C-alpha positions as semicolon CSV with decimal commas, in nm:
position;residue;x (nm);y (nm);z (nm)
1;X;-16,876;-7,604;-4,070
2;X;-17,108;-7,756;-3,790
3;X;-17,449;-7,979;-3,893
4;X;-17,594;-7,681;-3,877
5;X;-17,474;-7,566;-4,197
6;X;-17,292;-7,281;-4,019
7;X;-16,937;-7,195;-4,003
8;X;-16,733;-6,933;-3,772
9;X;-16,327;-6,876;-3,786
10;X;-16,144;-7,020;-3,565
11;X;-16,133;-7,288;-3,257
12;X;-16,435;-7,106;-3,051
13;X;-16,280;-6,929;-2,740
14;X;-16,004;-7,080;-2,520
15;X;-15,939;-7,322;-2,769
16;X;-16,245;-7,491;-2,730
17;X;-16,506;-7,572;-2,971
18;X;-16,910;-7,563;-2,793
19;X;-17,073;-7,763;-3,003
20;X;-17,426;-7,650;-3,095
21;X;-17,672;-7,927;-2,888
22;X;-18,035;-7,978;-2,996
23;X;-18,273;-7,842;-2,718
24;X;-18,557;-8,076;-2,602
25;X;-18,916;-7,954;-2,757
26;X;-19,171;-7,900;-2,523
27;X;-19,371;-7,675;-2,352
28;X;-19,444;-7,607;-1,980
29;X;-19,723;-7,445;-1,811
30;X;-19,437;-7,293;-1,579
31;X;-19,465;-6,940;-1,772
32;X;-19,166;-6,678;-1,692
33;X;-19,035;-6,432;-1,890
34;X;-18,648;-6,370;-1,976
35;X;-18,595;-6,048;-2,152
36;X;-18,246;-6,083;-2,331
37;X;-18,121;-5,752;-2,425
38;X;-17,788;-5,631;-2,551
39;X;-17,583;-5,878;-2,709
40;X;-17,859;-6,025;-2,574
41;X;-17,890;-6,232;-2,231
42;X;-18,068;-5,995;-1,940
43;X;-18,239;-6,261;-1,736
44;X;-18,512;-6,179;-1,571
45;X;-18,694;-6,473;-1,480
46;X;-18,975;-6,507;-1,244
47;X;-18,980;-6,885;-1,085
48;X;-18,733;-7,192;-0,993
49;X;-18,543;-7,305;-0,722
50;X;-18,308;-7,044;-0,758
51;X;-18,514;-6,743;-0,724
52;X;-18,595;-6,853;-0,349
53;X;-18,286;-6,810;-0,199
54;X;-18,212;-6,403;-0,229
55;X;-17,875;-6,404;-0,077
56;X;-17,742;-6,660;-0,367
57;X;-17,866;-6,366;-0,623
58;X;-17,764;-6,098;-0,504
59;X;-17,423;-6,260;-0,421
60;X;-17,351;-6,335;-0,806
61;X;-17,458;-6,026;-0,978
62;X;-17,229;-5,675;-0,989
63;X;-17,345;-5,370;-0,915
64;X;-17,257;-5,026;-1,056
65;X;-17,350;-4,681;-0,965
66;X;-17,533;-4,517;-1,320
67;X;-17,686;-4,256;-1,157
68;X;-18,058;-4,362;-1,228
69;X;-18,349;-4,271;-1,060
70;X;-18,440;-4,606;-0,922
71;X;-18,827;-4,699;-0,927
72;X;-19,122;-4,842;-0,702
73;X;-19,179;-5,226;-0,721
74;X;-19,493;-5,085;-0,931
75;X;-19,530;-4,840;-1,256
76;X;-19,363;-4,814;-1,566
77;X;-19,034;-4,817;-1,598
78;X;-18,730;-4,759;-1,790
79;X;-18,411;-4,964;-1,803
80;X;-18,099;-4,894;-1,998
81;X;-17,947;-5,233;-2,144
82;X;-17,599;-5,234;-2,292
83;X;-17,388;-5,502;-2,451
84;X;-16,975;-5,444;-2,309
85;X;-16,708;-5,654;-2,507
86;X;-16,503;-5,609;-2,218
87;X;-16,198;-5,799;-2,230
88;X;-16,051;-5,807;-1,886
89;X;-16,067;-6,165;-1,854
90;X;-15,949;-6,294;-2,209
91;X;-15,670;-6,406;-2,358
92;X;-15,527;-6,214;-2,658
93;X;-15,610;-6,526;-2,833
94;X;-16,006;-6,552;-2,705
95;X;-15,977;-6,165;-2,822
96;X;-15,842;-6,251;-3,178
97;X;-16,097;-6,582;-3,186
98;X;-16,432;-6,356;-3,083
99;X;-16,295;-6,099;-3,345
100;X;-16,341;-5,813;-3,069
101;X;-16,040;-5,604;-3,164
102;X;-15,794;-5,413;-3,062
103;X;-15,980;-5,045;-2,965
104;X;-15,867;-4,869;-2,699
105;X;-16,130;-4,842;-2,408
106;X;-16,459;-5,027;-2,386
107;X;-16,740;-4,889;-2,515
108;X;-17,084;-5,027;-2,582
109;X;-17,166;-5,289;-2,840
110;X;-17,518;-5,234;-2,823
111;X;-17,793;-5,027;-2,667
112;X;-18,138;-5,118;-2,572
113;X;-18,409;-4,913;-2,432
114;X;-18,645;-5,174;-2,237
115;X;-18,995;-5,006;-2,111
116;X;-19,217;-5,187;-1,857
117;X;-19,588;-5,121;-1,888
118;X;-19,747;-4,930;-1,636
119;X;-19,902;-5,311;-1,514
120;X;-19,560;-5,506;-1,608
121;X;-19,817;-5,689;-1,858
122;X;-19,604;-5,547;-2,166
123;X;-19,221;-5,488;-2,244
124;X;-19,100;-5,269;-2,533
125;X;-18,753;-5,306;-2,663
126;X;-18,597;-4,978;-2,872
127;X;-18,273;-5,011;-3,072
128;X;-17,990;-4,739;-3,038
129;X;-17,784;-4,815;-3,333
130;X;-17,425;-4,789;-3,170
131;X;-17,335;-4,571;-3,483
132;X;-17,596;-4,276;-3,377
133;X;-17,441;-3,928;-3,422
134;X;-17,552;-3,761;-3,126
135;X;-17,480;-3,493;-2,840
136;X;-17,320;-3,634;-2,536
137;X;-17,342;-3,448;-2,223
138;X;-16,988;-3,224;-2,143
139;X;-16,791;-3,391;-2,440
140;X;-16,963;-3,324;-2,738
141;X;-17,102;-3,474;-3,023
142;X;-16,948;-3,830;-3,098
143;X;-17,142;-4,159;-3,203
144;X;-17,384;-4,294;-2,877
145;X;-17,127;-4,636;-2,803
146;X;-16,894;-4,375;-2,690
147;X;-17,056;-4,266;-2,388
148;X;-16,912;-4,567;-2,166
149;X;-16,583;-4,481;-2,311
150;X;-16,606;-4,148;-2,170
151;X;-16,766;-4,147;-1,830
152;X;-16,897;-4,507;-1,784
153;X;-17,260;-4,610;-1,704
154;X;-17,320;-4,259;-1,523
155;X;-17,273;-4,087;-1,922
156;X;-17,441;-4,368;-2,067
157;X;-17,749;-4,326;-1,895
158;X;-17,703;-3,932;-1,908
159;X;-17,633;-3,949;-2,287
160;X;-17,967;-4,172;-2,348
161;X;-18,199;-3,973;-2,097
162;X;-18,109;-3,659;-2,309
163;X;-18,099;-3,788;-2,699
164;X;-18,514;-3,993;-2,613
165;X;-18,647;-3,801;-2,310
166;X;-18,724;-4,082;-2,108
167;X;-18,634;-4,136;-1,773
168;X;-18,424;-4,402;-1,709
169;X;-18,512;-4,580;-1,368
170;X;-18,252;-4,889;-1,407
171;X;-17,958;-4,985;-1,539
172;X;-17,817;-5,337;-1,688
173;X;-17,518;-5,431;-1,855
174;X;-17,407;-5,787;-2,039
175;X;-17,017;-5,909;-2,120
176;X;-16,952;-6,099;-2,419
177;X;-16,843;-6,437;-2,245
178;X;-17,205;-6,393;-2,017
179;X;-17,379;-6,371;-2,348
180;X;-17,215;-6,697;-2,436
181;X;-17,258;-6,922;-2,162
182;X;-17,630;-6,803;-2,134
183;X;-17,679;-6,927;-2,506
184;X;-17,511;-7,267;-2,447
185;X;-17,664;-7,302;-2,063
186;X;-17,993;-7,319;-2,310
187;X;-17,831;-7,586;-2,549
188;X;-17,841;-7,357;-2,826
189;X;-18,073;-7,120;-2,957
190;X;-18,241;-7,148;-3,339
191;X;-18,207;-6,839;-3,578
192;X;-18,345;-6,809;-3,939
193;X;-18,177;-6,512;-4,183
194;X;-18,357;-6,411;-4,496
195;X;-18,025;-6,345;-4,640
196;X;-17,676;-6,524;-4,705
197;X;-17,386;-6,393;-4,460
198;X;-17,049;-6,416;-4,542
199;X;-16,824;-6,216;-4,304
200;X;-16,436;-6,175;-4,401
201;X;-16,384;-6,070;-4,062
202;X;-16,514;-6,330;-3,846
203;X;-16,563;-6,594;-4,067
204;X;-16,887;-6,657;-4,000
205;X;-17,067;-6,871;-4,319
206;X;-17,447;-6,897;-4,346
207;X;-17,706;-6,981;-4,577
208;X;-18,078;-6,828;-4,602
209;X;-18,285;-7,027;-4,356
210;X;-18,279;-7,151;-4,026
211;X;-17,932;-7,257;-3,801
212;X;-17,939;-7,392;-3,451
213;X;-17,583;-7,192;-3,274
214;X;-17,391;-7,250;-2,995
215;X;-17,290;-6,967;-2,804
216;X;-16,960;-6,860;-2,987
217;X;-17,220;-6,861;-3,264
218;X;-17,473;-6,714;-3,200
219;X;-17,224;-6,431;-3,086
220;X;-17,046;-6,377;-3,441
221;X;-17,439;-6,366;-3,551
222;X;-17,498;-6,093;-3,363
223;X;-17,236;-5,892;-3,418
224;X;-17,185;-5,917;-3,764
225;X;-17,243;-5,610;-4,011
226;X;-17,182;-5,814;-4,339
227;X;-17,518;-5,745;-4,491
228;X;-17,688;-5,505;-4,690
229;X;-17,798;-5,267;-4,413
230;X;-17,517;-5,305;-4,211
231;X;-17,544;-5,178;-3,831
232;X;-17,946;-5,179;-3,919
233;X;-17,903;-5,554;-3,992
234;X;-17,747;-5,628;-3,713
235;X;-17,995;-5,478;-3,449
236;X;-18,278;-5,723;-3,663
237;X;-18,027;-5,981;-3,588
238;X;-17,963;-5,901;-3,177
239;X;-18,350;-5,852;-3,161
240;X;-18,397;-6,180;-3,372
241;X;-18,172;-6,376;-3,085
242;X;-18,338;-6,232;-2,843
243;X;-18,676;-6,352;-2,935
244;X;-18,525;-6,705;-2,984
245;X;-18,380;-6,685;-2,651
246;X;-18,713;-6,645;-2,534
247;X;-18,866;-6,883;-2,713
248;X;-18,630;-7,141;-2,575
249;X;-18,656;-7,032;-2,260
250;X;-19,018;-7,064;-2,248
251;X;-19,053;-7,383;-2,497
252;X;-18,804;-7,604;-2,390
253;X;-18,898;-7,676;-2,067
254;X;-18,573;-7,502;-1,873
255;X;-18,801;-7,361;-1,583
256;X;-18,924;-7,707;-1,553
257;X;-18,587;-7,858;-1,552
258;X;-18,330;-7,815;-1,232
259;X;-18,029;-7,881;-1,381
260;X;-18,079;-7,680;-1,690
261;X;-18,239;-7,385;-1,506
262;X;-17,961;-7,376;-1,246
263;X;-17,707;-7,380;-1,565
264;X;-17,919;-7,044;-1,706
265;X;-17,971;-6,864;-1,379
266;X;-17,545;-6,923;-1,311
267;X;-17,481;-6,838;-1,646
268;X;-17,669;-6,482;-1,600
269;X;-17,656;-6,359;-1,305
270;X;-17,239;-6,380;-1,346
271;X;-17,330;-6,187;-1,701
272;X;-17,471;-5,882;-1,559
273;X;-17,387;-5,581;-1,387
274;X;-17,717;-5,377;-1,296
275;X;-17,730;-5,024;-1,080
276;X;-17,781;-5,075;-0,702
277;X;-18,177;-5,013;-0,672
278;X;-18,233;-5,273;-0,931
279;X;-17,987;-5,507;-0,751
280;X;-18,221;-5,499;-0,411
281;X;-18,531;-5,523;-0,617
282;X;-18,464;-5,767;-0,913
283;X;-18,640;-6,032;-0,781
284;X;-18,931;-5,889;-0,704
285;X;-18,992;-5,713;-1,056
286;X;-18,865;-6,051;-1,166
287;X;-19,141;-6,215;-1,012
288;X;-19,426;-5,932;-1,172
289;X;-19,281;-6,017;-1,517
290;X;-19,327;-6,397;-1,487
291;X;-19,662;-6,437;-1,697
292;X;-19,525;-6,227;-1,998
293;X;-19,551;-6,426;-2,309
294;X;-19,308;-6,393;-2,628
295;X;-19,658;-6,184;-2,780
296;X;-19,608;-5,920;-2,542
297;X;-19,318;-5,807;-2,599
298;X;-19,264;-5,576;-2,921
299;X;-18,919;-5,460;-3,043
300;X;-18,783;-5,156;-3,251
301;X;-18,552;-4,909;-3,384
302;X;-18,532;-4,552;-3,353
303;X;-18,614;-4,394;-3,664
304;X;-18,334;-4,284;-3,883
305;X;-18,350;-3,955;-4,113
306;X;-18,003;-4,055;-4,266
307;X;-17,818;-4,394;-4,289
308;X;-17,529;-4,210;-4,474
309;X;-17,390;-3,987;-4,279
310;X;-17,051;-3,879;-4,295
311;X;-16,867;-3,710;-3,953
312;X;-16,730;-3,358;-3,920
313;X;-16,444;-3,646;-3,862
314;X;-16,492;-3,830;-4,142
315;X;-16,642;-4,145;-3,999
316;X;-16,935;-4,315;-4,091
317;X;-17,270;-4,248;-3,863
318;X;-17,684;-4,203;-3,901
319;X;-17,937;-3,931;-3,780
320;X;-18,197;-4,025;-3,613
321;X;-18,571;-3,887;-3,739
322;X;-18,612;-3,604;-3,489
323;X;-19,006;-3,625;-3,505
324;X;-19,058;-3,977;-3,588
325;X;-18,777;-4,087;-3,288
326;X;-18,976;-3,798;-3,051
327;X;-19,312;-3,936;-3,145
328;X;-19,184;-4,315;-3,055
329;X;-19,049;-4,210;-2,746
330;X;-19,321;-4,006;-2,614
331;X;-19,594;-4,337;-2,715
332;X;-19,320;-4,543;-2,527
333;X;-19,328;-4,267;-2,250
334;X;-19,738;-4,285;-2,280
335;X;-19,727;-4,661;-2,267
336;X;-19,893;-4,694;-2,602
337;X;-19,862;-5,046;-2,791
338;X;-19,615;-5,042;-3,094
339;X;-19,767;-5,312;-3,272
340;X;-20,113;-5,315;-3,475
341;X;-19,953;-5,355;-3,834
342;X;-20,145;-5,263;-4,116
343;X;-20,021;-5,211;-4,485
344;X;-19,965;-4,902;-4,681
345;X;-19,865;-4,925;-5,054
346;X;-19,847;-4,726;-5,382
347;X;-20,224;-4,723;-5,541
348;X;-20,143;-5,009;-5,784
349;X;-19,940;-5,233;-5,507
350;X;-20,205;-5,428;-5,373
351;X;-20,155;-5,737;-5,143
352;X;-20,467;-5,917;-5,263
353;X;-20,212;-6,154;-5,450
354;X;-20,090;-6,254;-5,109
355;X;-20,112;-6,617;-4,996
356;X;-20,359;-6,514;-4,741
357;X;-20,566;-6,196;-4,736
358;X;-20,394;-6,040;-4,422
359;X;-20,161;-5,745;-4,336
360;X;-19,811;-5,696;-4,443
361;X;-19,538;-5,748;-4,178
362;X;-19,206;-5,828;-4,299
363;X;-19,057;-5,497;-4,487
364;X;-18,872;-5,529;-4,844
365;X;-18,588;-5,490;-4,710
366;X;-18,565;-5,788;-4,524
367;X;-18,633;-6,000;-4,725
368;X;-18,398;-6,192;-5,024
369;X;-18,533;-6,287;-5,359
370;X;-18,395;-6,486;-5,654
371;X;-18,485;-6,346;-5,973
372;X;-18,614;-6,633;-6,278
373;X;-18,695;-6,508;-6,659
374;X;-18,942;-6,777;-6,785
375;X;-19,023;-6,549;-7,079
376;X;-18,838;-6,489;-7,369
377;X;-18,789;-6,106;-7,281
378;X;-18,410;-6,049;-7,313
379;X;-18,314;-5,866;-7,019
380;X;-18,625;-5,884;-6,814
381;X;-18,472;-6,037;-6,547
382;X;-18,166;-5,830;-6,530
383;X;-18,487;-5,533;-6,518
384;X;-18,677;-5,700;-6,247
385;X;-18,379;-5,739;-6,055
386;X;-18,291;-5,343;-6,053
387;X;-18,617;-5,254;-5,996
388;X;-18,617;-5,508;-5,684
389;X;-18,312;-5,362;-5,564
390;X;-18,470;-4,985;-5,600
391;X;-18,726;-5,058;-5,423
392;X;-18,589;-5,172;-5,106
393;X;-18,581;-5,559;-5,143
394;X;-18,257;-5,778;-5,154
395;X;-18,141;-5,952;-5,456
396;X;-17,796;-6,095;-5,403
397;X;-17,731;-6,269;-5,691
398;X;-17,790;-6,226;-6,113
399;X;-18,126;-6,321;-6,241
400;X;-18,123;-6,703;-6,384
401;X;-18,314;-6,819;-6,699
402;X;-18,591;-7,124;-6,660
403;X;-18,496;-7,434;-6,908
404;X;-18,772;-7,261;-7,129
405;X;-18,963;-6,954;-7,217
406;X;-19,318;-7,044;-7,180
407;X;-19,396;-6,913;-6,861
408;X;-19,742;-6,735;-6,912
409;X;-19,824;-6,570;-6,558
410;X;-19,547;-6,449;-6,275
411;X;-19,519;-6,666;-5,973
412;X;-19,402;-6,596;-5,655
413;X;-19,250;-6,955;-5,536
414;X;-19,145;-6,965;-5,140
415;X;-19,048;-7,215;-4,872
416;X;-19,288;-7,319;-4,601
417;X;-19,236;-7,088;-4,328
418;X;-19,189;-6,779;-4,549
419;X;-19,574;-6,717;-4,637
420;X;-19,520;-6,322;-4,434
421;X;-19,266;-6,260;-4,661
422;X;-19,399;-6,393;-4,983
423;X;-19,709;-6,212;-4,904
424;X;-19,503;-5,858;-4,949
425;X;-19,278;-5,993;-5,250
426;X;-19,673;-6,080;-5,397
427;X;-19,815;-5,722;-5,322
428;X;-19,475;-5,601;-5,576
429;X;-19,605;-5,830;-5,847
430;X;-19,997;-5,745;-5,847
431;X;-20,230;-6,036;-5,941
432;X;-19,892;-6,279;-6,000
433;X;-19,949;-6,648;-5,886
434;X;-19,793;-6,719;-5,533
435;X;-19,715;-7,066;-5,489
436;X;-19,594;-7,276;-5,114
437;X;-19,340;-7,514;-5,261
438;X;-19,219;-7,793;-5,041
439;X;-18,801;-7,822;-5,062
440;X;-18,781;-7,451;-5,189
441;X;-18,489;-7,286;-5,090
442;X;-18,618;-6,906;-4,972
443;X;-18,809;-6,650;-5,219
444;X;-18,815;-6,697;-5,619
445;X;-18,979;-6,499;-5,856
446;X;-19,062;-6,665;-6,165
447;X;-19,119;-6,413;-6,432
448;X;-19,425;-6,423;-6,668
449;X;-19,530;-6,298;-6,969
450;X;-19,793;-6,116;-6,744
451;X;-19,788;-5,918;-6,408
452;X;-19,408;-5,919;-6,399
453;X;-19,393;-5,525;-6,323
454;X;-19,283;-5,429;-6,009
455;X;-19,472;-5,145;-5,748
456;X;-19,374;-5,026;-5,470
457;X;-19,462;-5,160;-5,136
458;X;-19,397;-4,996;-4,823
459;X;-19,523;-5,161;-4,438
460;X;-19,607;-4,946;-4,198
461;X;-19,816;-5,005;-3,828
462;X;-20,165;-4,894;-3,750
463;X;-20,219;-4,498;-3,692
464;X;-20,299;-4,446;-3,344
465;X;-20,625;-4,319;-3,303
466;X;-20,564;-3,992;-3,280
467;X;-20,303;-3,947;-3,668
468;X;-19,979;-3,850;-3,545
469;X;-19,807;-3,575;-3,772
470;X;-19,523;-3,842;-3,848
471;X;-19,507;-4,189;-3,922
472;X;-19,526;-4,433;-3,632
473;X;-19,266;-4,636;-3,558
474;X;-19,245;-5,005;-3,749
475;X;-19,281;-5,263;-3,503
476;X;-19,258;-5,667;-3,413
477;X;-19,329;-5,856;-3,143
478;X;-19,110;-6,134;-3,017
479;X;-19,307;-6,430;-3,143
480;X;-19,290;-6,284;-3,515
481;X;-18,973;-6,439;-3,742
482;X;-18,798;-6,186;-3,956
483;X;-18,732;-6,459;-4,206
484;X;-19,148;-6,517;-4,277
């Protein structure tokens, strides 16, 4: 256990602990972007020292051929991003330490669609859960991660162009032990989770709130599946990290700093392996993307029909939402923004209880609420708690009793930080008090003798203006916490 209140199995990698160091505040009026993807550290950024001398980039990052189309300096564009917990240069005992197995082959950990605007102003990050039952060009239909196991980048990029439509014009792909030196190169990065992870496999330990990780860390973060939704979890997770990433990229004053931006730029560029085109060209787009903010850039997930799906095989998978994932794809395609959230609920679930009279953002699902009886009800809480649970939110533990029973109206008690989510745990209990409580430890529901029935609440994003058919896609941008 580190001061950080988080704990992970084991001595780090090489038998070396990276401590977790505290990253300067600040902010610079040097503005790049870095978009992280995979297990998340694609570095793109757009100024420092570094980016003047050409030959030094291009000398430390691989190249690969993945059969993409390649792309003019200007347009839209597609990339393909993948995560590869290639093991070539580790130990057995960094292998058993990082908890990366003992599969045959390497396939991909993750898969990220990024989309450049038309005007590089925006940058749209889609989720391929890894587990995705799909077709894959000449072999079959096996889950999406096995397309590098099969033909490499070339059946990656095939497999992807086919299952979303999209052209793919680059390709980029991240090792674990990149992933980790970018994170520590930054001194850390900061993470918040709703809910309380406890992972028998990698031993990673953490408490609702917010950690600062080191690299091995933030690594086991990412890659952990020890929660509710599983694989879905996780992606909220990579995309959470990513955000920070940028955020401490951007806040900390790195691209301002020699020393720590020549630590970031060695740490990446030795992480990645891109396709040729985008080798020759990355500084260039590099330099386009360099006044991107953390607000434009909006991450999803493709849309899943079933979460539960068992394999011909036997194994465990999900479907994606045909017409939901083809309607994403073609706005992405269309270079449509993702995210205008509005909030749609059952008749009776209204959010006017909400600390603030604004949208909801954060869905039930992510968030984790403790469950209080203040009444004298026997049972209500155990009730509250089911009904909680049944309609998407997370309840991980028993519902507790208050010292006494006198509790006349429900209240909605969170920490400061967490008014997003409190606002949707409010719009479940309809005219219940919600109360900002210094020292409180998440979400707590306080049940009254009043308003303690719970409705359904569902978040959604904005229609576009001409009503799709199908839902559209739900939506965050980069500067949003999943924990609020």
């Amino acid at each position: 256990m580190d001061d950080s209140g988080v704990h992970v199995g084991g001595d780090a990698y090489g038998g070396v602990r990276l401590a977790a160091r505290r990253a300067r505040r600040g902010r610079t009026s040097r503005r790049s972007l870095i978009v992280s993807g995979s297990l998340s550290a694609v570095v793109l950024a757009g100024s420092g020292f570094a980016w003047a001398i050409p030959t030094y980039v291009s000398g430390k990052i691989a190249s690969v051929d993945a059969g993409t189309v390649g792309s003019t300096e200007r347009g839209a564009m597609n990339i393909l991003v993948v995560g590869i917990d290639k093991r070539d240069n580790l130990t057995r005992r960094q292998q058993n330490q990082l908890h990366l197995g003992r599969e045959v082959g390497q396939r991909t950990d993750t898969m990220m669609v990024v989309h450049l605007s038309e005007d590089h102003k925006q940058v749209t990050v889609v989720s391929l859960p890894r587990d995705t039952w799909i077709d894959i060009p000449g072999k079959g239909t096996h889950k999406i991660n096995s397309a590098y196991q099969f033909g490499g980048a070339k059946l990656a990029v095939r497999t992807v162009q086919q299952a979303t439509g999209l052209q793919i014009n680059h390709y980029v792909e991240v090792n674990v032990l990149g992933f980790i030196g970018v994170v520590d190169s930054l001194g850390g990065v900061t993470v918040c989770t709703p809910v309380p992870i406890n992972d028998p496999k990698t031993k990673l330990v953490m408490q609702p709130g917010t950690h600062e990780l080191n690299g091995v860390n933030a690594l086991a973060y990412s890659r952990t599946r020890a929660t509710a939704r599983s694989d879905l979890d996780r992606i909220d997770r990579q995309q959470q990290v990513i955000s920070a990433l940028l955020h401490q990229a951007l806040s900390a004053g790195t691209l301002a700093n020699p020393a720590k931006l020549g630590a970031l730029v060695n740490a990446t560029l030795g992480s990645l392996t891109v396709d040729d085109d985008l080798k020759k060209n990355l500084l260039g787009l590099a330099t386009q993307l360099k006044d991107v903010s953390t607000d434009d850039v909006a991450f999803a997930t493709v849309p899943l029909a079933n979460v539960n799906y068992t394999t011909p095989t036997g194994e465990s998978a999900v479907l994606w939402d045909k017409d939901a994932a083809r309607d994403l794809f073609r706005r992405i395609g269309s270079d449509q923004p993702l995210t205008k959230p509005v909030v749609s609920a059952s008749p009776k679930a209204s959010p006017s209880a909400s600390p603030k009279a604004s949208a909801l953002t954060i869905a039930p699902s992510r968030i984790a609420v403790k469950v209080t009886n203040g009444t004298a009800v026997a049972g209500l809480g155990a009730r509250t708690r089911t009904a909680l649970l049944a309609s998407g939110f997370q309840v991980p533990s028993a519902a507790g009793n208050t010292a006494t029973h006198d509790t006349a109206d429900t209240i909605v008690r969170y920490a400061p930080g967490r008014e997003d989510s409190a606002r949707t745990v409010a719009a479940a209990f309809p005219g219940a008090e919600v109360r900002e409580v210094a020292g409180a430890d998440g979400i707590e529901v306080v049940l009254g003798q009043q308003h303690h029935d719970v409705k359904k609440v569902t978040v959604t994003v904005a229609a576009s203006p001409k009503p799709s058919p199908v839902a559209s896609p739900v939506a965050r941008t980069a500067t949003q916490n999943i924990c609020r």
